[in-house]
Amino acid sequence: MTVKVGDSIPSCTLMVMGESGPQPITTSEIFDNHKVALFAVPGAFTPGCSLTHLPGFVANADKILAKGVDHIVCLSVNDAFVMAAWGKDQNAEAIMMLADGNCELTELLGVSFDASGFGMGKRSQRYSMLVENGVVKVFNLEAGAGVDVSSAENLMQAL
Ligand code: BEZ
């Protein structure tokens, strides 16, 4: 079932690049007692994600953080090496580049889709969320292929 406003973020472990390589990080560490602006993409370095979605959050990161957001999270079904390389390529120092390489959180949220037609296997649908202390307050799931309701600019309307 697809996640909805009012639901809690399920418990699981993701990966993030640390000083000495990929490190596990739990959803509890990310979301508990924090206000989090999260956006999820089908794939690092893909055109829609690299030309529009991530750059929108990079450009607006200071404004988003100034609204009391503790973390801006970019989530994708990719490994931590790829997520770190993508963040470096996009000057996304202000964004936590989170790897859901096993598609675990994406599946638990009910937002995976079959991207095997692109040779990409199981991936995340594109969406953004505002999460406060682990509870989903805003959920903007894209119905189509582009970046529209899940954009940084649209999520900012809710902050
Ligand atoms: C994109 O441009 O975001 C994209 C391209 C192919 C598959 C999935 C996403």
JSON list of C-alpha atoms and ligand atoms in Angstrom, two decimals:
[
{"chain": "A", "resi": 1, "resn": "MET", "atom": "CA", "xyz": [0.00, 0.00, 0.00]},
{"chain": "A", "resi": 2, "resn": "THR", "atom": "CA", "xyz": [1.25, 3.46, -0.85]},
{"chain": "A", "resi": 3, "resn": "VAL", "atom": "CA", "xyz": [2.27, 5.69, 2.04]},
{"chain": "A", "resi": 4, "resn": "LYS", "atom": "CA", "xyz": [-0.06, 8.58, 2.87]},
{"chain": "A", "resi": 5, "resn": "VAL", "atom": "CA", "xyz": [-0.09, 11.71, 4.97]},
{"chain": "A", "resi": 6, "resn": "GLY", "atom": "CA", "xyz": [-0.26, 10.76, 8.66]},
{"chain": "A", "resi": 7, "resn": "ASP", "atom": "CA", "xyz": [1.69, 7.53, 8.24]},
{"chain": "A", "resi": 8, "resn": "SER", "atom": "CA", "xyz": [4.98, 6.94, 10.06]},
{"chain": "A", "resi": 9, "resn": "ILE", "atom": "CA", "xyz": [8.18, 6.28, 8.16]},
{"chain": "A", "resi": 10, "resn": "PRO", "atom": "CA", "xyz": [8.93, 2.56, 8.55]},
{"chain": "A", "resi": 11, "resn": "SER", "atom": "CA", "xyz": [12.04, 1.40, 10.37]},
{"chain": "A", "resi": 12, "resn": "CYS", "atom": "CA", "xyz": [14.87, 0.25, 8.15]},
{"chain": "A", "resi": 13, "resn": "THR", "atom": "CA", "xyz": [18.52, 0.87, 7.40]},
{"chain": "A", "resi": 14, "resn": "LEU", "atom": "CA", "xyz": [19.85, 2.88, 4.47]},
{"chain": "A", "resi": 15, "resn": "MET", "atom": "CA", "xyz": [23.42, 3.70, 3.45]},
{"chain": "A", "resi": 16, "resn": "VAL", "atom": "CA", "xyz": [25.25, 7.02, 3.27]},
{"chain": "A", "resi": 17, "resn": "MET", "atom": "CA", "xyz": [28.84, 7.77, 2.26]},
{"chain": "A", "resi": 18, "resn": "GLY", "atom": "CA", "xyz": [31.05, 8.42, 5.30]},
{"chain": "A", "resi": 19, "resn": "GLU", "atom": "CA", "xyz": [34.71, 9.42, 5.71]},
{"chain": "A", "resi": 20, "resn": "SER", "atom": "CA", "xyz": [35.90, 5.87, 5.15]},
{"chain": "A", "resi": 21, "resn": "GLY", "atom": "CA", "xyz": [33.20, 4.44, 2.89]},
{"chain": "A", "resi": 22, "resn": "PRO", "atom": "CA", "xyz": [29.51, 3.59, 2.94]},
{"chain": "A", "resi": 23, "resn": "GLN", "atom": "CA", "xyz": [27.96, 3.67, 6.42]},
{"chain": "A", "resi": 24, "resn": "PRO", "atom": "CA", "xyz": [24.60, 2.34, 7.57]},
{"chain": "A", "resi": 25, "resn": "ILE", "atom": "CA", "xyz": [22.11, 4.91, 8.82]},
{"chain": "A", "resi": 26, "resn": "THR", "atom": "CA", "xyz": [18.70, 4.08, 10.25]},
{"chain": "A", "resi": 27, "resn": "THR", "atom": "CA", "xyz": [15.45, 5.84, 9.50]},
{"chain": "A", "resi": 28, "resn": "SER", "atom": "CA", "xyz": [15.24, 6.52, 13.22]},
{"chain": "A", "resi": 29, "resn": "GLU", "atom": "CA", "xyz": [18.55, 8.44, 13.11]},
{"chain": "A", "resi": 30, "resn": "ILE", "atom": "CA", "xyz": [17.34, 10.47, 10.15]},
{"chain": "A", "resi": 31, "resn": "PHE", "atom": "CA", "xyz": [13.76, 11.24, 11.14]},
{"chain": "A", "resi": 32, "resn": "ASP", "atom": "CA", "xyz": [13.32, 11.06, 14.92]},
{"chain": "A", "resi": 33, "resn": "ASN", "atom": "CA", "xyz": [12.92, 14.54, 16.42]},
{"chain": "A", "resi": 34, "resn": "HIS", "atom": "CA", "xyz": [13.80, 16.10, 13.08]},
{"chain": "A", "resi": 35, "resn": "LYS", "atom": "CA", "xyz": [11.98, 18.00, 10.38]},
{"chain": "A", "resi": 36, "resn": "VAL", "atom": "CA", "xyz": [13.03, 16.46, 7.08]},
{"chain": "A", "resi": 37, "resn": "ALA", "atom": "CA", "xyz": [12.42, 17.53, 3.48]},
{"chain": "A", "resi": 38, "resn": "LEU", "atom": "CA", "xyz": [12.87, 14.36, 1.41]},
{"chain": "A", "resi": 39, "resn": "PHE", "atom": "CA", "xyz": [12.72, 13.85, -2.31]},
{"chain": "A", "resi": 40, "resn": "ALA", "atom": "CA", "xyz": [13.08, 10.53, -4.09]},
{"chain": "A", "resi": 41, "resn": "VAL", "atom": "CA", "xyz": [14.15, 9.95, -7.65]},
{"chain": "A", "resi": 42, "resn": "PRO", "atom": "CA", "xyz": [14.17, 7.02, -10.09]},
{"chain": "A", "resi": 43, "resn": "GLY", "atom": "CA", "xyz": [17.92, 7.17, -10.55]},
{"chain": "A", "resi": 44, "resn": "ALA", "atom": "CA", "xyz": [21.10, 9.15, -9.95]},
{"chain": "A", "resi": 45, "resn": "PHE", "atom": "CA", "xyz": [22.45, 10.87, -13.06]},
{"chain": "A", "resi": 46, "resn": "THR", "atom": "CA", "xyz": [19.24, 10.30, -15.06]},
{"chain": "A", "resi": 47, "resn": "PRO", "atom": "CA", "xyz": [18.14, 13.38, -17.02]},
{"chain": "A", "resi": 48, "resn": "GLY", "atom": "CA", "xyz": [15.04, 14.40, -15.06]},
{"chain": "A", "resi": 49, "resn": "CYS", "atom": "CA", "xyz": [16.80, 13.88, -11.76]},
{"chain": "A", "resi": 50, "resn": "SER", "atom": "CA", "xyz": [20.08, 15.56, -12.72]},
{"chain": "A", "resi": 51, "resn": "LEU", "atom": "CA", "xyz": [18.77, 18.46, -14.80]},
{"chain": "A", "resi": 52, "resn": "THR", "atom": "CA", "xyz": [15.74, 19.43, -12.73]},
{"chain": "A", "resi": 53, "resn": "HIS", "atom": "CA", "xyz": [14.93, 17.60, -9.51]},
{"chain": "A", "resi": 54, "resn": "LEU", "atom": "CA", "xyz": [18.20, 17.62, -7.57]},
{"chain": "A", "resi": 55, "resn": "PRO", "atom": "CA", "xyz": [19.29, 21.07, -8.89]},
{"chain": "A", "resi": 56, "resn": "GLY", "atom": "CA", "xyz": [16.02, 22.57, -7.60]},
{"chain": "A", "resi": 57, "resn": "PHE", "atom": "CA", "xyz": [16.76, 21.38, -4.07]},
{"chain": "A", "resi": 58, "resn": "VAL", "atom": "CA", "xyz": [20.42, 22.46, -4.31]},
{"chain": "A", "resi": 59, "resn": "ALA", "atom": "CA", "xyz": [19.42, 25.96, -5.45]},
{"chain": "A", "resi": 60, "resn": "ASN", "atom": "CA", "xyz": [16.81, 26.31, -2.69]},
{"chain": "A", "resi": 61, "resn": "ALA", "atom": "CA", "xyz": [18.66, 24.49, 0.11]},
{"chain": "A", "resi": 62, "resn": "ASP", "atom": "CA", "xyz": [19.41, 27.63, 2.15]},
{"chain": "A", "resi": 63, "resn": "LYS", "atom": "CA", "xyz": [15.79, 28.76, 1.97]},
{"chain": "A", "resi": 64, "resn": "ILE", "atom": "CA", "xyz": [14.51, 25.30, 2.92]},
{"chain": "A", "resi": 65, "resn": "LEU", "atom": "CA", "xyz": [16.89, 25.03, 5.88]},
{"chain": "A", "resi": 66, "resn": "ALA", "atom": "CA", "xyz": [15.95, 28.57, 6.95]},
{"chain": "A", "resi": 67, "resn": "LYS", "atom": "CA", "xyz": [12.36, 27.33, 7.33]},
{"chain": "A", "resi": 68, "resn": "GLY", "atom": "CA", "xyz": [13.47, 25.06, 10.18]},
{"chain": "A", "resi": 69, "resn": "VAL", "atom": "CA", "xyz": [14.17, 21.93, 8.16]},
{"chain": "A", "resi": 70, "resn": "ASP", "atom": "CA", "xyz": [16.97, 19.89, 9.78]},
{"chain": "A", "resi": 71, "resn": "HIS", "atom": "CA", "xyz": [17.85, 17.67, 6.82]},
{"chain": "A", "resi": 72, "resn": "ILE", "atom": "CA", "xyz": [17.22, 17.75, 3.09]},
{"chain": "A", "resi": 73, "resn": "VAL", "atom": "CA", "xyz": [17.37, 14.15, 1.91]},
{"chain": "A", "resi": 74, "resn": "CYS", "atom": "CA", "xyz": [17.72, 12.82, -1.63]},
{"chain": "A", "resi": 75, "resn": "LEU", "atom": "CA", "xyz": [16.77, 9.13, -1.79]},
{"chain": "A", "resi": 76, "resn": "SER", "atom": "CA", "xyz": [17.32, 6.74, -4.66]},
{"chain": "A", "resi": 77, "resn": "VAL", "atom": "CA", "xyz": [17.58, 3.02, -5.31]},
{"chain": "A", "resi": 78, "resn": "ASN", "atom": "CA", "xyz": [21.29, 3.30, -6.02]},
{"chain": "A", "resi": 79, "resn": "ASP", "atom": "CA", "xyz": [24.40, 2.43, -4.02]},
{"chain": "A", "resi": 80, "resn": "ALA", "atom": "CA", "xyz": [26.18, 4.89, -1.72]},
{"chain": "A", "resi": 81, "resn": "PHE", "atom": "CA", "xyz": [29.15, 5.25, -4.11]},
{"chain": "A", "resi": 82, "resn": "VAL", "atom": "CA", "xyz": [26.88, 6.40, -6.91]},
{"chain": "A", "resi": 83, "resn": "MET", "atom": "CA", "xyz": [24.88, 8.70, -4.63]},
{"chain": "A", "resi": 84, "resn": "ALA", "atom": "CA", "xyz": [28.08, 10.33, -3.33]},
{"chain": "A", "resi": 85, "resn": "ALA", "atom": "CA", "xyz": [29.46, 10.78, -6.87]},
{"chain": "A", "resi": 86, "resn": "TRP", "atom": "CA", "xyz": [26.17, 12.30, -8.00]},
{"chain": "A", "resi": 87, "resn": "GLY", "atom": "CA", "xyz": [26.10, 14.69, -5.05]},
{"chain": "A", "resi": 88, "resn": "LYS", "atom": "CA", "xyz": [29.69, 15.77, -5.77]},
{"chain": "A", "resi": 89, "resn": "ASP", "atom": "CA", "xyz": [28.88, 16.29, -9.45]},
{"chain": "A", "resi": 90, "resn": "GLN", "atom": "CA", "xyz": [25.91, 18.48, -8.50]},
{"chain": "A", "resi": 91, "resn": "ASN", "atom": "CA", "xyz": [27.59, 20.46, -5.68]},
{"chain": "A", "resi": 92, "resn": "ALA", "atom": "CA", "xyz": [24.96, 19.06, -3.35]},
{"chain": "A", "resi": 93, "resn": "GLU", "atom": "CA", "xyz": [26.87, 19.50, -0.10]},
{"chain": "A", "resi": 94, "resn": "ALA", "atom": "CA", "xyz": [23.70, 20.66, 1.66]},
{"chain": "A", "resi": 95, "resn": "ILE", "atom": "CA", "xyz": [21.80, 17.52, 0.68]},
{"chain": "A", "resi": 96, "resn": "MET", "atom": "CA", "xyz": [22.04, 14.16, 2.44]},
{"chain": "A", "resi": 97, "resn": "MET", "atom": "CA", "xyz": [22.50, 11.71, -0.46]},
{"chain": "A", "resi": 98, "resn": "LEU", "atom": "CA", "xyz": [20.89, 8.51, 0.80]},
{"chain": "A", "resi": 99, "resn": "ALA", "atom": "CA", "xyz": [21.21, 5.13, -0.86]},
{"chain": "A", "resi": 100, "resn": "ASP", "atom": "CA", "xyz": [18.32, 2.67, -0.71]},
{"chain": "A", "resi": 101, "resn": "GLY", "atom": "CA", "xyz": [20.30, 0.13, -2.68]},
{"chain": "A", "resi": 102, "resn": "ASN", "atom": "CA", "xyz": [18.17, -2.80, -1.58]},
{"chain": "A", "resi": 103, "resn": "CYS", "atom": "CA", "xyz": [14.95, -0.90, -2.37]},
{"chain": "A", "resi": 104, "resn": "GLU", "atom": "CA", "xyz": [13.87, -1.64, 1.20]},
{"chain": "A", "resi": 105, "resn": "LEU", "atom": "CA", "xyz": [12.47, 1.71, 2.31]},
{"chain": "A", "resi": 106, "resn": "THR", "atom": "CA", "xyz": [11.03, 2.31, -1.15]},
{"chain": "A", "resi": 107, "resn": "GLU", "atom": "CA", "xyz": [9.15, -1.01, -0.97]},
{"chain": "A", "resi": 108, "resn": "LEU", "atom": "CA", "xyz": [7.99, -0.38, 2.59]},
{"chain": "A", "resi": 109, "resn": "LEU", "atom": "CA", "xyz": [6.60, 2.98, 1.48]},
{"chain": "A", "resi": 110, "resn": "GLY", "atom": "CA", "xyz": [4.84, 1.29, -1.44]},
{"chain": "A", "resi": 111, "resn": "VAL", "atom": "CA", "xyz": [6.43, 3.54, -4.05]},
{"chain": "A", "resi": 112, "resn": "SER", "atom": "CA", "xyz": [8.62, 1.19, -6.08]},
{"chain": "A", "resi": 113, "resn": "PHE", "atom": "CA", "xyz": [8.07, 0.69, -9.79]},
{"chain": "A", "resi": 114, "resn": "ASP", "atom": "CA", "xyz": [9.40, -1.65, -12.44]},
{"chain": "A", "resi": 115, "resn": "ALA", "atom": "CA", "xyz": [12.01, 0.26, -14.45]},
{"chain": "A", "resi": 116, "resn": "SER", "atom": "CA", "xyz": [13.32, -2.87, -16.14]},
{"chain": "A", "resi": 117, "resn": "GLY", "atom": "CA", "xyz": [12.24, -1.40, -19.47]},
{"chain": "A", "resi": 118, "resn": "PHE", "atom": "CA", "xyz": [15.09, 1.08, -18.96]},
{"chain": "A", "resi": 119, "resn": "GLY", "atom": "CA", "xyz": [17.46, -1.68, -17.81]},
{"chain": "A", "resi": 120, "resn": "MET", "atom": "CA", "xyz": [17.19, -0.25, -14.28]},
{"chain": "A", "resi": 121, "resn": "GLY", "atom": "CA", "xyz": [15.31, -2.96, -12.38]},
{"chain": "A", "resi": 122, "resn": "LYS", "atom": "CA", "xyz": [13.19, -1.95, -9.43]},
{"chain": "A", "resi": 123, "resn": "ARG", "atom": "CA", "xyz": [13.34, 1.77, -8.63]},
{"chain": "A", "resi": 124, "resn": "SER", "atom": "CA", "xyz": [11.55, 4.50, -6.72]},
{"chain": "A", "resi": 125, "resn": "GLN", "atom": "CA", "xyz": [8.75, 6.58, -8.14]},
{"chain": "A", "resi": 126, "resn": "ARG", "atom": "CA", "xyz": [9.47, 10.29, -8.00]},
{"chain": "A", "resi": 127, "resn": "TYR", "atom": "CA", "xyz": [8.04, 12.16, -5.01]},
{"chain": "A", "resi": 128, "resn": "SER", "atom": "CA", "xyz": [8.79, 14.64, -2.28]},
{"chain": "A", "resi": 129, "resn": "MET", "atom": "CA", "xyz": [7.77, 14.61, 1.35]},
{"chain": "A", "resi": 130, "resn": "LEU", "atom": "CA", "xyz": [7.83, 16.70, 4.45]},
{"chain": "A", "resi": 131, "resn": "VAL", "atom": "CA", "xyz": [8.37, 14.46, 7.47]},
{"chain": "A", "resi": 132, "resn": "GLU", "atom": "CA", "xyz": [8.16, 15.72, 11.04]},
{"chain": "A", "resi": 133, "resn": "ASN", "atom": "CA", "xyz": [9.44, 13.48, 13.83]},
{"chain": "A", "resi": 134, "resn": "GLY", "atom": "CA", "xyz": [8.94, 10.45, 11.60]},
{"chain": "A", "resi": 135, "resn": "VAL", "atom": "CA", "xyz": [5.38, 11.30, 10.52]},
{"chain": "A", "resi": 136, "resn": "VAL", "atom": "CA", "xyz": [4.56, 12.18, 6.91]},
{"chain": "A", "resi": 137, "resn": "LYS", "atom": "CA", "xyz": [3.01, 15.67, 6.81]},
{"chain": "A", "resi": 138, "resn": "VAL", "atom": "CA", "xyz": [3.13, 16.33, 3.05]},
{"chain": "A", "resi": 139, "resn": "PHE", "atom": "CA", "xyz": [3.42, 13.77, 0.24]},
{"chain": "A", "resi": 140, "resn": "ASN", "atom": "CA", "xyz": [3.74, 14.88, -3.38]},
{"chain": "A", "resi": 141, "resn": "LEU", "atom": "CA", "xyz": [3.84, 11.82, -5.65]},
{"chain": "A", "resi": 142, "resn": "GLU", "atom": "CA", "xyz": [4.33, 12.41, -9.36]},
{"chain": "A", "resi": 143, "resn": "ALA", "atom": "CA", "xyz": [1.64, 10.93, -11.59]},
{"chain": "A", "resi": 144, "resn": "GLY", "atom": "CA", "xyz": [3.67, 11.42, -14.76]},
{"chain": "A", "resi": 145, "resn": "ALA", "atom": "CA", "xyz": [7.27, 11.19, -15.86]},
{"chain": "A", "resi": 146, "resn": "GLY", "atom": "CA", "xyz": [8.37, 14.79, -15.23]},
{"chain": "A", "resi": 147, "resn": "VAL", "atom": "CA", "xyz": [9.23, 16.88, -12.19]},
{"chain": "A", "resi": 148, "resn": "ASP", "atom": "CA", "xyz": [6.11, 18.80, -11.22]},
{"chain": "A", "resi": 149, "resn": "VAL", "atom": "CA", "xyz": [4.42, 18.38, -7.82]},
{"chain": "A", "resi": 150, "resn": "SER", "atom": "CA", "xyz": [7.59, 16.91, -6.26]},
{"chain": "A", "resi": 151, "resn": "SER", "atom": "CA", "xyz": [9.75, 19.94, -7.07]},
{"chain": "A", "resi": 152, "resn": "ALA", "atom": "CA", "xyz": [11.62, 21.88, -4.43]},
{"chain": "A", "resi": 153, "resn": "GLU", "atom": "CA", "xyz": [9.58, 24.95, -5.25]},
{"chain": "A", "resi": 154, "resn": "ASN", "atom": "CA", "xyz": [6.30, 23.12, -4.67]},
{"chain": "A", "resi": 155, "resn": "LEU", "atom": "CA", "xyz": [7.43, 21.49, -1.41]},
{"chain": "A", "resi": 156, "resn": "MET", "atom": "CA", "xyz": [8.54, 24.91, -0.16]},
{"chain": "A", "resi": 157, "resn": "GLN", "atom": "CA", "xyz": [4.94, 26.11, -0.38]},
{"chain": "A", "resi": 158, "resn": "ALA", "atom": "CA", "xyz": [4.18, 23.73, 2.48]},
{"chain": "A", "resi": 159, "resn": "LEU", "atom": "CA", "xyz": [7.04, 24.80, 4.77]},
{"chain": "B", "resi": 1, "resn": "BEZ", "atom": "C1", "xyz": [14.75, 10.45, -15.75]},
{"chain": "B", "resi": 1, "resn": "BEZ", "atom": "O1", "xyz": [15.09, 11.18, -16.67]},
{"chain": "B", "resi": 1, "resn": "BEZ", "atom": "O2", "xyz": [14.54, 10.91, -14.62]},
{"chain": "B", "resi": 1, "resn": "BEZ", "atom": "C2", "xyz": [14.59, 8.97, -15.96]},
{"chain": "B", "resi": 1, "resn": "BEZ", "atom": "C3", "xyz": [14.97, 8.42, -17.15]},
{"chain": "B", "resi": 1, "resn": "BEZ", "atom": "C4", "xyz": [14.82, 7.06, -17.36]},
{"chain": "B", "resi": 1, "resn": "BEZ", "atom": "C5", "xyz": [14.31, 6.26, -16.36]},
{"chain": "B", "resi": 1, "resn": "BEZ", "atom": "C6", "xyz": [13.95, 6.83, -15.17]},
{"chain": "B", "resi": 1, "resn": "BEZ", "atom": "C7", "xyz": [14.08, 8.17, -14.97]}
]
